């Protein structure tokens, strides 16, 4: 689907369907006013008659209005002015896309005049529209014998004033890149564990490097990791027939020698819990336990497509957690790459085990910042539900940068404490540290565990257990979060570099 910016009088635009807005107080937007004038008051008569009340996401389809070039007019409710925010804006976009699908439209023009959101930012509104519309048109059929019929929509036009066109066109470029990254993350997350193995993830990273000149890829196999001393990561895959992989993707968009920003992804391609076996119910959803890795792959895809002028590395710790005679047992003690020893009290707390060695590994890059992303704890869902991702960090500025990026990208995070008071919960009688801290503050103690391996650089941990996938009905599947957050964080870092030049 192609996105484009169009200008001019909306009444004379030749389009299959023109979308205009009506507020809950019956106020017409500027474009709706122009259509109403061309149609000799037809819209205002409909509003007065109560045919459309302007509730958020409410729609009314009109055919061939006199004085209007568009074949159809779709009137969409924008709601009350004080209730317009990202959630309602997305609801409006989804209502529009529902009509696009139902009418089998090939092209559509959106003319909402910036009034569907409380954020008066043309770039942001346009980019969010592109990302949300693309997400609504995503269909998973990779493992189905009958492929999904593609939607007819080919052109998605957004009406802006000439003064806003340049900003809007920039939003189309970035929005399309981020949307592609989200689709990459969703596709990887939705694939079953018998297809999306650690080796498959490595192959996808190599394909990304082949596609973009700025990207290179290196994969460390188990022998290489063993020689380095990454015993904690390797312990997770001991019970599996699938070899573990450490995948390093480098986008070299900045100057040689510039410190890179590093994204680290948890890539547990299937998580049975190992010897600490999970209950059977909903275990199928543990194919989503690599969504941290999928987020990194998606973000690196978007970063490469936008060709950001900074160095950004994506590092994925990929393993499969299975029970077998070779599997790590509760009570086993392993020595990490950092030299610290870990008593593995529960083999189902495996994400932190692959991450801790990876976080030590990335020290060699002397990073400007490190952000790890993981479906780490069910406790995060208890704490925050499915709205924000949880974030913990050892750096106040980084906490603020991620919060600002999340708010702007409509992919929010909420900070949890990383206080020393929680560290004692990880005490072990037999090793330097235990891999679990008991039932209390599970998300925080997981962050505390990781913090012991991140003292050399600015670091943040993002727990996406509650945001990486939906479990309900037809909506079941990977969401693509937190690709928008990561992309925006890197866009902001790139902007800082440009400003300094």
Short mmCIF file of C-alpha atoms in Angstrom, two decimals:
data_model
loop_
_atom_site.label_atom_id
_atom_site.label_comp_id
_atom_site.label_asym_id
_atom_site.label_seq_id
_atom_site.Cartn_x
_atom_site.Cartn_y
_atom_site.Cartn_z
CA UNK A 1 0.00 0.00 0.00
CA UNK A 2 1.31 3.43 -0.95
CA UNK A 3 0.86 6.48 1.27
CA UNK A 4 0.91 9.98 -0.18
CA UNK A 5 0.13 13.58 0.77
CA UNK A 6 -2.45 15.52 -1.25
CA UNK A 7 -3.44 19.20 -1.17
CA UNK A 8 -6.20 21.34 -2.59
CA UNK A 9 -9.94 21.81 -2.28
CA UNK A 10 -11.41 18.63 -0.76
CA UNK A 11 -14.66 19.12 -2.67
CA UNK A 12 -12.82 18.68 -5.98
CA UNK A 13 -10.60 15.73 -5.01
CA UNK A 14 -11.18 12.73 -7.28
CA UNK A 15 -11.15 9.76 -4.91
CA UNK A 16 -13.11 6.58 -4.26
CA UNK A 17 -13.77 7.69 -0.71
CA UNK A 18 -13.13 10.95 1.13
CA UNK A 19 -13.09 10.80 4.93
CA UNK A 20 -14.15 13.88 6.89
CA UNK A 21 -14.82 14.45 10.58
CA UNK A 22 -17.69 15.60 12.78
CA UNK A 23 -17.21 16.39 16.46
CA UNK A 24 -19.52 15.22 19.24
CA UNK A 25 -20.90 18.75 19.62
CA UNK A 26 -22.04 18.58 15.96
CA UNK A 27 -19.20 20.90 14.87
CA UNK A 28 -17.87 20.23 11.39
CA UNK A 29 -14.14 20.20 10.73
CA UNK A 30 -12.83 22.59 8.03
CA UNK A 31 -12.91 19.85 5.39
CA UNK A 32 -16.40 18.80 6.46
CA UNK A 33 -17.46 22.44 6.26
CA UNK A 34 -16.11 22.66 2.71
CA UNK A 35 -18.04 19.54 1.71
CA UNK A 36 -21.15 20.83 3.40
CA UNK A 37 -20.90 24.09 1.48
CA UNK A 38 -20.37 22.32 -1.86
CA UNK A 39 -23.33 20.02 -1.10
CA UNK A 40 -25.56 22.98 -0.17
CA UNK A 41 -25.90 22.21 3.52
CA UNK A 42 -26.46 18.47 3.17
CA UNK A 43 -24.10 17.52 6.00
CA UNK A 44 -25.47 20.03 8.46
CA UNK A 45 -28.97 18.72 7.73
CA UNK A 46 -27.83 15.17 8.54
CA UNK A 47 -26.23 16.31 11.77
CA UNK A 48 -29.33 18.28 12.75
CA UNK A 49 -31.48 15.22 12.06
CA UNK A 50 -29.27 13.09 14.34
CA UNK A 51 -28.10 10.76 11.56
CA UNK A 52 -24.58 11.12 12.94
CA UNK A 53 -23.85 12.33 16.45
CA UNK A 54 -20.07 12.60 16.25
CA UNK A 55 -19.27 9.89 18.81
CA UNK A 56 -15.71 8.61 18.61
CA UNK A 57 -15.42 6.09 15.78
CA UNK A 58 -19.05 6.44 14.64
CA UNK A 59 -19.33 6.35 10.84
CA UNK A 60 -21.86 7.33 8.17
CA UNK A 61 -21.31 6.51 4.49
CA UNK A 62 -22.72 8.85 1.85
CA UNK A 63 -22.81 8.18 -1.89
CA UNK A 64 -22.23 10.69 -4.71
CA UNK A 65 -23.08 14.04 -3.15
CA UNK A 66 -23.99 16.79 -5.57
CA UNK A 67 -21.17 19.29 -5.93
CA UNK A 68 -18.52 16.87 -4.62
CA UNK A 69 -16.07 14.97 -6.83
CA UNK A 70 -15.45 12.06 -4.43
CA UNK A 71 -17.54 8.97 -5.21
CA UNK A 72 -18.19 8.39 -1.51
CA UNK A 73 -18.02 10.49 1.62
CA UNK A 74 -17.28 8.70 4.89
CA UNK A 75 -18.21 10.86 7.85
CA UNK A 76 -16.45 9.76 11.03
CA UNK A 77 -17.13 10.88 14.58
CA UNK A 78 -14.21 12.48 16.42
CA UNK A 79 -15.79 12.62 19.88
CA UNK A 80 -15.59 15.45 22.39
CA UNK A 81 -12.62 17.80 22.19
CA UNK A 82 -11.48 17.05 25.74
CA UNK A 83 -11.60 13.29 25.12
CA UNK A 84 -9.37 13.19 22.06
CA UNK A 85 -6.11 11.40 22.76
CA UNK A 86 -4.07 8.62 21.22
CA UNK A 87 -6.53 5.89 22.19
CA UNK A 88 -9.49 7.69 20.64
CA UNK A 89 -7.42 8.68 17.59
CA UNK A 90 -6.53 5.04 16.98
CA UNK A 91 -10.19 4.13 17.42
CA UNK A 92 -11.10 6.62 14.67
CA UNK A 93 -8.42 5.19 12.35
CA UNK A 94 -9.59 1.64 13.02
CA UNK A 95 -13.19 2.64 12.25
CA UNK A 96 -12.04 4.07 8.92
CA UNK A 97 -10.06 0.92 8.09
CA UNK A 98 -13.08 -1.22 8.94
CA UNK A 99 -14.98 0.58 6.17
CA UNK A 100 -12.00 0.26 3.81
CA UNK A 101 -12.11 -3.51 4.26
CA UNK A 102 -15.91 -3.79 4.05
CA UNK A 103 -16.18 -1.67 0.89
CA UNK A 104 -13.15 -3.29 -0.76
CA UNK A 105 -11.77 0.15 -1.59
CA UNK A 106 -8.66 0.54 -3.74
CA UNK A 107 -7.91 4.06 -2.57
CA UNK A 108 -9.01 6.48 0.12
CA UNK A 109 -8.30 10.08 1.11
CA UNK A 110 -8.28 11.13 4.77
CA UNK A 111 -9.09 14.77 5.53
CA UNK A 112 -9.41 15.13 9.30
CA UNK A 113 -7.63 18.51 9.48
CA UNK A 114 -5.56 17.50 12.50
CA UNK A 115 -8.64 17.58 14.73
CA UNK A 116 -8.87 13.86 15.59
CA UNK A 117 -6.08 14.14 18.17
CA UNK A 118 -5.21 16.48 21.01
CA UNK A 119 -1.61 16.60 19.75
CA UNK A 120 -1.23 19.50 17.31
CA UNK A 121 1.77 17.93 15.62
CA UNK A 122 1.39 17.17 11.91
CA UNK A 123 4.37 14.83 11.83
CA UNK A 124 3.18 12.84 14.84
CA UNK A 125 -0.46 12.60 13.75
CA UNK A 126 0.51 11.55 10.23
CA UNK A 127 3.05 8.98 11.38
CA UNK A 128 0.65 7.46 13.89
CA UNK A 129 -1.99 7.23 11.20
CA UNK A 130 0.41 5.35 8.91
CA UNK A 131 1.51 2.98 11.67
CA UNK A 132 -2.03 2.27 12.90
CA UNK A 133 -3.48 1.80 9.42
CA UNK A 134 -0.70 -0.59 8.45
CA UNK A 135 -1.19 -2.58 11.64
CA UNK A 136 -4.92 -2.88 10.93
CA UNK A 137 -4.19 -4.33 7.48
CA UNK A 138 -1.69 -6.91 8.76
CA UNK A 139 -2.73 -10.51 8.13
CA UNK A 140 -0.87 -13.60 9.29
CA UNK A 141 -1.06 -16.54 6.90
CA UNK A 142 2.50 -17.91 6.78
CA UNK A 143 1.46 -21.30 8.15
CA UNK A 144 -2.00 -21.56 6.56
CA UNK A 145 -2.69 -23.70 3.50
CA UNK A 146 -5.11 -21.09 2.18
CA UNK A 147 -3.51 -17.68 2.02
CA UNK A 148 -5.48 -14.61 3.08
CA UNK A 149 -7.05 -12.61 0.29
CA UNK A 150 -5.10 -9.34 0.12
CA UNK A 151 -7.05 -6.20 0.83
CA UNK A 152 -7.87 -4.17 -2.26
CA UNK A 153 -6.48 -0.91 -0.86
CA UNK A 154 -3.50 0.31 -2.90
CA UNK A 155 -3.34 4.05 -2.16
CA UNK A 156 -3.86 5.81 1.13
CA UNK A 157 -3.85 9.59 0.69
CA UNK A 158 -3.71 12.10 3.53
CA UNK A 159 -4.95 15.62 2.88
CA UNK A 160 -2.76 18.36 4.35
CA UNK A 161 -2.23 22.03 3.72
CA UNK A 162 0.70 22.99 1.51
CA UNK A 163 2.48 24.44 4.55
CA UNK A 164 2.31 21.05 6.32
CA UNK A 165 3.23 18.92 3.30
CA UNK A 166 6.98 18.65 3.89
CA UNK A 167 6.46 17.63 7.51
CA UNK A 168 3.77 15.16 6.46
CA UNK A 169 5.99 13.57 3.82
CA UNK A 170 8.72 13.03 6.40
CA UNK A 171 6.15 11.34 8.61
CA UNK A 172 5.15 9.02 5.76
CA UNK A 173 8.76 7.87 5.30
CA UNK A 174 9.39 7.26 9.00
CA UNK A 175 5.92 5.86 9.63
CA UNK A 176 6.23 3.34 6.82
CA UNK A 177 9.64 2.22 8.10
CA UNK A 178 8.36 1.79 11.65
CA UNK A 179 5.23 0.01 10.39
CA UNK A 180 7.43 -2.38 8.41
CA UNK A 181 9.47 -2.98 11.54
CA UNK A 182 6.33 -3.72 13.53
CA UNK A 183 5.16 -6.18 10.88
CA UNK A 184 8.58 -7.87 11.00
CA UNK A 185 8.28 -8.24 14.76
CA UNK A 186 4.71 -9.52 14.53
CA UNK A 187 5.53 -12.06 11.85
CA UNK A 188 8.45 -13.45 13.85
CA UNK A 189 6.39 -13.55 17.03
CA UNK A 190 3.48 -15.32 15.37
CA UNK A 191 5.58 -18.09 13.81
CA UNK A 192 5.50 -21.37 15.73
CA UNK A 193 8.52 -22.64 17.63
CA UNK A 194 9.16 -25.45 15.17
CA UNK A 195 9.83 -22.84 12.46
CA UNK A 196 11.16 -19.84 14.36
CA UNK A 197 14.16 -21.47 16.01
CA UNK A 198 17.35 -19.74 17.13
CA UNK A 199 18.88 -20.67 13.78
CA UNK A 200 15.89 -19.19 11.94
CA UNK A 201 16.33 -15.91 13.82
CA UNK A 202 19.99 -15.88 12.84
CA UNK A 203 19.06 -16.46 9.20
CA UNK A 204 16.59 -13.57 9.29
CA UNK A 205 19.29 -11.29 10.69
CA UNK A 206 21.62 -12.32 7.86
CA UNK A 207 18.89 -11.49 5.34
CA UNK A 208 18.54 -8.05 6.90
CA UNK A 209 22.27 -7.50 6.46
CA UNK A 210 22.02 -8.57 2.82
CA UNK A 211 19.21 -6.08 2.22
CA UNK A 212 20.83 -2.93 3.62
CA UNK A 213 24.34 -1.65 2.94
CA UNK A 214 24.56 -0.09 6.39
CA UNK A 215 23.94 -3.41 8.16
CA UNK A 216 26.31 -6.26 8.97
CA UNK A 217 25.61 -9.45 10.88
CA UNK A 218 27.73 -11.84 12.93
CA UNK A 219 26.46 -15.02 14.60
CA UNK A 220 28.26 -16.79 17.45
CA UNK A 221 27.53 -20.50 17.72
CA UNK A 222 27.65 -22.56 20.90
CA UNK A 223 31.36 -23.38 20.54
CA UNK A 224 32.24 -19.70 20.23
CA UNK A 225 30.09 -18.81 23.23
CA UNK A 226 31.59 -21.66 25.24
CA UNK A 227 35.11 -20.42 24.52
CA UNK A 228 34.09 -16.95 25.72
CA UNK A 229 32.60 -18.35 28.92
CA UNK A 230 28.92 -17.57 28.25
CA UNK A 231 27.88 -20.53 30.38
CA UNK A 232 24.72 -18.93 31.72
CA UNK A 233 23.25 -18.37 28.24
CA UNK A 234 24.29 -21.86 27.16
CA UNK A 235 22.70 -23.44 30.24
CA UNK A 236 19.25 -22.46 29.02
CA UNK A 237 19.57 -24.40 25.76
CA UNK A 238 21.16 -27.49 27.33
CA UNK A 239 17.95 -29.50 27.10
CA UNK A 240 17.17 -28.62 23.50
CA UNK A 241 18.14 -30.17 20.19
CA UNK A 242 18.17 -26.62 18.77
CA UNK A 243 21.56 -24.91 19.12
CA UNK A 244 21.64 -21.55 20.87
CA UNK A 245 22.84 -18.49 18.94
CA UNK A 246 24.16 -15.05 19.77
CA UNK A 247 23.19 -12.74 16.92
CA UNK A 248 24.91 -9.37 16.47
CA UNK A 249 23.37 -6.93 13.97
CA UNK A 250 25.26 -3.69 13.36
CA UNK A 251 23.82 -0.59 11.68
CA UNK A 252 26.83 1.60 10.99
CA UNK A 253 25.17 4.88 10.13
CA UNK A 254 27.49 7.12 12.14
CA UNK A 255 31.19 7.87 12.07
CA UNK A 256 33.66 5.08 12.60
CA UNK A 257 34.58 5.04 16.27
CA UNK A 258 31.36 6.68 17.45
CA UNK A 259 29.96 4.82 20.44
CA UNK A 260 26.94 2.73 19.46
CA UNK A 261 23.57 2.53 21.11
CA UNK A 262 22.81 -1.13 21.76
CA UNK A 263 19.49 -3.00 21.81
CA UNK A 264 19.54 -6.42 23.46
CA UNK A 265 16.66 -8.85 22.85
CA UNK A 266 15.59 -11.96 24.72
CA UNK A 267 15.06 -14.62 22.08
CA UNK A 268 13.62 -17.70 23.80
CA UNK A 269 12.02 -19.23 20.74
CA UNK A 270 9.99 -21.60 22.89
CA UNK A 271 9.82 -21.76 26.65
CA UNK A 272 8.54 -24.93 28.30
CA UNK A 273 10.03 -23.78 31.58
CA UNK A 274 12.63 -26.53 31.32
CA UNK A 275 12.78 -28.89 34.28
CA UNK A 276 10.63 -26.33 36.18
CA UNK A 277 7.92 -27.23 33.67
CA UNK A 278 5.12 -24.76 33.03
CA UNK A 279 1.45 -25.82 33.25
CA UNK A 280 0.08 -27.09 29.94
CA UNK A 281 -2.68 -24.47 29.65
CA UNK A 282 -1.65 -21.66 27.31
CA UNK A 283 1.84 -23.08 26.92
CA UNK A 284 1.37 -22.53 23.17
CA UNK A 285 1.77 -18.82 23.89
CA UNK A 286 5.37 -19.43 24.90
CA UNK A 287 6.30 -19.15 21.23
CA UNK A 288 5.95 -15.42 22.00
CA UNK A 289 8.81 -15.57 24.49
CA UNK A 290 11.12 -14.34 21.75
CA UNK A 291 9.20 -11.09 21.26
CA UNK A 292 12.06 -9.13 22.79
CA UNK A 293 14.26 -10.45 20.01
CA UNK A 294 11.47 -9.78 17.52
CA UNK A 295 11.28 -6.17 18.76
CA UNK A 296 15.01 -5.77 18.19
CA UNK A 297 14.74 -7.27 14.70
CA UNK A 298 11.81 -4.98 13.93
CA UNK A 299 13.56 -1.92 15.32
CA UNK A 300 16.74 -2.68 13.38
CA UNK A 301 14.64 -3.08 10.22
CA UNK A 302 13.08 0.36 10.78
CA UNK A 303 16.44 1.92 11.67
CA UNK A 304 18.08 0.56 8.53
CA UNK A 305 15.16 1.71 6.36
CA UNK A 306 15.31 5.22 7.85
CA UNK A 307 19.12 5.08 7.54
CA UNK A 308 19.67 6.88 10.84
CA UNK A 309 23.05 8.66 10.99
CA UNK A 310 24.26 6.94 14.16
CA UNK A 311 25.71 3.56 15.06
CA UNK A 312 23.14 1.15 16.49
CA UNK A 313 23.75 -2.49 17.35
CA UNK A 314 21.07 -5.12 17.94
CA UNK A 315 22.19 -8.18 19.91
CA UNK A 316 19.87 -11.17 20.27
CA UNK A 317 20.33 -14.01 22.75
CA UNK A 318 18.48 -16.91 21.12
CA UNK A 319 17.81 -20.26 22.78
CA UNK A 320 15.09 -22.84 23.27
CA UNK A 321 14.22 -23.89 26.84
CA UNK A 322 13.34 -27.59 26.91
CA UNK A 323 13.38 -30.42 29.50
CA UNK A 324 15.60 -33.43 28.81
CA UNK A 325 18.32 -35.50 30.37
CA UNK A 326 20.77 -32.79 29.38
CA UNK A 327 18.70 -29.89 30.75
CA UNK A 328 19.87 -27.62 33.51
CA UNK A 329 18.39 -28.64 36.87
CA UNK A 330 17.11 -26.52 39.77
CA UNK A 331 20.03 -26.07 42.13
CA UNK A 332 22.67 -26.13 39.39
CA UNK A 333 25.31 -23.42 39.63
CA UNK A 334 26.85 -21.83 36.53
CA UNK A 335 29.58 -19.27 36.04
CA UNK A 336 28.61 -16.29 33.90
CA UNK A 337 30.74 -14.44 31.36
CA UNK A 338 31.26 -11.76 34.03
CA UNK A 339 32.74 -14.35 36.41
CA UNK A 340 29.81 -14.15 38.83
CA UNK A 341 28.19 -17.45 39.78
CA UNK A 342 24.43 -18.03 39.62
CA UNK A 343 22.38 -20.61 41.48
CA UNK A 344 19.52 -21.58 39.17
CA UNK A 345 16.65 -22.16 41.59
CA UNK A 346 14.04 -22.16 38.83
CA UNK A 347 14.78 -23.03 35.21
CA UNK A 348 11.67 -21.10 34.13
CA UNK A 349 13.44 -17.86 35.05
CA UNK A 350 15.60 -18.37 31.99
CA UNK A 351 15.31 -15.01 30.25
CA UNK A 352 17.57 -13.28 32.73
CA UNK A 353 20.10 -16.09 32.27
CA UNK A 354 20.51 -15.50 28.52
CA UNK A 355 20.42 -11.75 29.02
CA UNK A 356 23.05 -11.51 31.75
CA UNK A 357 25.78 -13.00 29.60
CA UNK A 358 24.68 -10.91 26.62
CA UNK A 359 24.72 -7.73 28.70
CA UNK A 360 28.28 -8.57 29.75
CA UNK A 361 29.22 -9.32 26.14
CA UNK A 362 28.13 -5.88 24.88
CA UNK A 363 30.57 -4.11 27.22
CA UNK A 364 33.18 -4.61 24.49
CA UNK A 365 31.33 -2.10 22.31
CA UNK A 366 31.80 0.70 24.90
CA UNK A 367 28.15 1.61 24.29
CA UNK A 368 26.57 5.05 24.59
CA UNK A 369 23.51 3.27 26.01
CA UNK A 370 22.12 -0.25 26.30
CA UNK A 371 18.41 -1.11 26.34
CA UNK A 372 17.34 -4.71 26.77
CA UNK A 373 13.85 -5.83 25.81
CA UNK A 374 12.28 -9.01 27.14
CA UNK A 375 9.04 -10.82 27.88
CA UNK A 376 10.59 -11.39 31.26
CA UNK A 377 7.99 -11.70 34.03
CA UNK A 378 4.31 -12.45 34.43
CA UNK A 379 4.57 -10.19 37.47
CA UNK A 380 4.80 -7.22 35.11
CA UNK A 381 1.31 -8.04 33.82
CA UNK A 382 0.04 -8.12 37.41
CA UNK A 383 1.63 -4.74 38.10
CA UNK A 384 0.86 -2.85 34.89
CA UNK A 385 -1.62 -4.90 32.88
CA UNK A 386 -1.38 -4.65 29.10
CA UNK A 387 -1.07 -0.87 28.64
CA UNK A 388 2.51 0.29 29.34
CA UNK A 389 5.68 -1.76 29.28
CA UNK A 390 7.67 -1.77 32.50
CA UNK A 391 11.04 -0.03 32.56
CA UNK A 392 13.89 -0.08 35.08
CA UNK A 393 17.20 1.70 34.66
CA UNK A 394 20.43 2.70 36.35
CA UNK A 395 20.41 6.15 34.73
CA UNK A 396 17.97 8.99 35.43
CA UNK A 397 18.50 10.67 32.06
CA UNK A 398 17.89 7.40 30.22
CA UNK A 399 14.67 6.87 32.16
CA UNK A 400 13.45 10.27 31.01
CA UNK A 401 14.56 9.71 27.41
CA UNK A 402 12.66 6.43 27.16
CA UNK A 403 9.57 7.90 28.79
CA UNK A 404 9.54 10.85 26.38
CA UNK A 405 10.10 8.55 23.40
CA UNK A 406 7.32 6.22 24.53
CA UNK A 407 4.84 9.05 25.01
CA UNK A 408 5.63 10.50 21.59
CA UNK A 409 5.45 7.13 19.83
CA UNK A 410 2.23 6.17 21.64
CA UNK A 411 4.08 3.13 22.97
CA UNK A 412 4.36 4.05 26.59
CA UNK A 413 6.49 2.76 29.45
CA UNK A 414 6.11 3.08 33.21
CA UNK A 415 9.11 3.15 35.49
CA UNK A 416 9.50 0.69 38.36
CA UNK A 417 12.06 1.11 41.16
CA UNK A 418 15.48 -0.50 41.05
CA UNK A 419 16.40 0.11 44.66
CA UNK A 420 19.15 -1.72 46.52
CA UNK A 421 16.53 -2.73 49.10
CA UNK A 422 15.40 -5.46 46.70
CA UNK A 423 18.85 -6.90 45.99
CA UNK A 424 18.99 -9.02 49.13
CA UNK A 425 16.04 -11.07 47.85
CA UNK A 426 18.50 -12.58 45.36
CA UNK A 427 20.94 -13.80 48.02
CA UNK A 428 22.11 -17.40 47.68
CA UNK A 429 23.79 -19.68 50.20
CA UNK A 430 25.75 -21.44 47.46
CA UNK A 431 26.52 -18.88 44.73
CA UNK A 432 27.01 -15.15 44.24
CA UNK A 433 23.39 -14.70 43.23
CA UNK A 434 20.17 -16.69 42.84
CA UNK A 435 18.18 -16.40 39.63
CA UNK A 436 14.87 -15.76 41.42
CA UNK A 437 13.93 -13.70 44.43
CA UNK A 438 10.70 -15.30 45.58
CA UNK A 439 7.08 -14.29 44.91
CA UNK A 440 7.36 -10.65 45.96
CA UNK A 441 8.25 -7.90 43.44
CA UNK A 442 9.06 -10.41 40.70
CA UNK A 443 9.54 -7.84 37.95
CA UNK A 444 11.80 -5.70 40.11
CA UNK A 445 13.98 -8.56 41.35
CA UNK A 446 14.44 -9.66 37.73
CA UNK A 447 15.64 -6.14 36.96
CA UNK A 448 17.89 -6.24 40.03
CA UNK A 449 19.43 -9.48 38.75
CA UNK A 450 20.23 -7.87 35.38
CA UNK A 451 21.57 -4.72 37.02
CA UNK A 452 24.46 -6.71 38.47
CA UNK A 453 25.77 -7.18 34.91
CA UNK A 454 25.32 -3.60 33.66
CA UNK A 455 27.49 -1.45 35.91
CA UNK A 456 29.82 -0.43 33.08
CA UNK A 457 27.31 1.63 31.05
CA UNK A 458 23.96 3.44 30.91
CA UNK A 459 21.34 0.70 30.85
CA UNK A 460 17.60 0.20 30.89
CA UNK A 461 15.50 -2.95 30.97
CA UNK A 462 12.06 -3.01 29.33
CA UNK A 463 9.67 -5.79 30.34
CA UNK A 464 7.14 -6.33 27.54
CA UNK A 465 5.41 -9.41 28.98
CA UNK A 466 2.12 -7.50 29.12
CA UNK A 467 2.41 -5.67 25.80
CA UNK A 468 4.11 -8.03 23.33
CA UNK A 469 1.05 -10.09 22.45
CA UNK A 470 -2.72 -10.36 22.75
CA UNK A 471 -4.30 -13.56 24.04
CA UNK A 472 -7.95 -12.96 23.26
CA UNK A 473 -9.90 -14.52 20.39
CA UNK A 474 -9.36 -13.17 16.90
CA UNK A 475 -6.94 -10.57 18.27
CA UNK A 476 -4.56 -13.30 19.48
CA UNK A 477 -1.06 -12.70 18.24
CA UNK A 478 2.04 -10.56 18.47
CA UNK A 479 1.53 -6.78 18.67
CA UNK A 480 4.86 -5.45 17.39
CA UNK A 481 5.51 -3.49 20.56
CA UNK A 482 7.90 -1.98 21.47
CA UNK A 483 9.25 -1.24 17.97
CA UNK A 484 7.73 2.30 17.90
CA UNK A 485 9.32 3.15 21.26
CA UNK A 486 12.76 1.87 20.24
CA UNK A 487 12.59 3.57 16.84
CA UNK A 488 11.60 6.88 18.45
CA UNK A 489 14.37 6.60 21.03
CA UNK A 490 16.88 6.16 18.22
CA UNK A 491 15.31 8.95 16.16
CA UNK A 492 15.82 11.23 19.16
CA UNK A 493 19.46 10.12 19.54
CA UNK A 494 20.03 10.80 15.85
CA UNK A 495 18.43 14.24 16.16
CA UNK A 496 20.81 15.08 19.02
CA UNK A 497 23.79 14.14 16.85
CA UNK A 498 22.54 16.26 13.95
CA UNK A 499 21.93 19.22 16.29
CA UNK A 500 25.49 18.97 17.60
CA UNK A 501 27.03 19.09 14.13
#
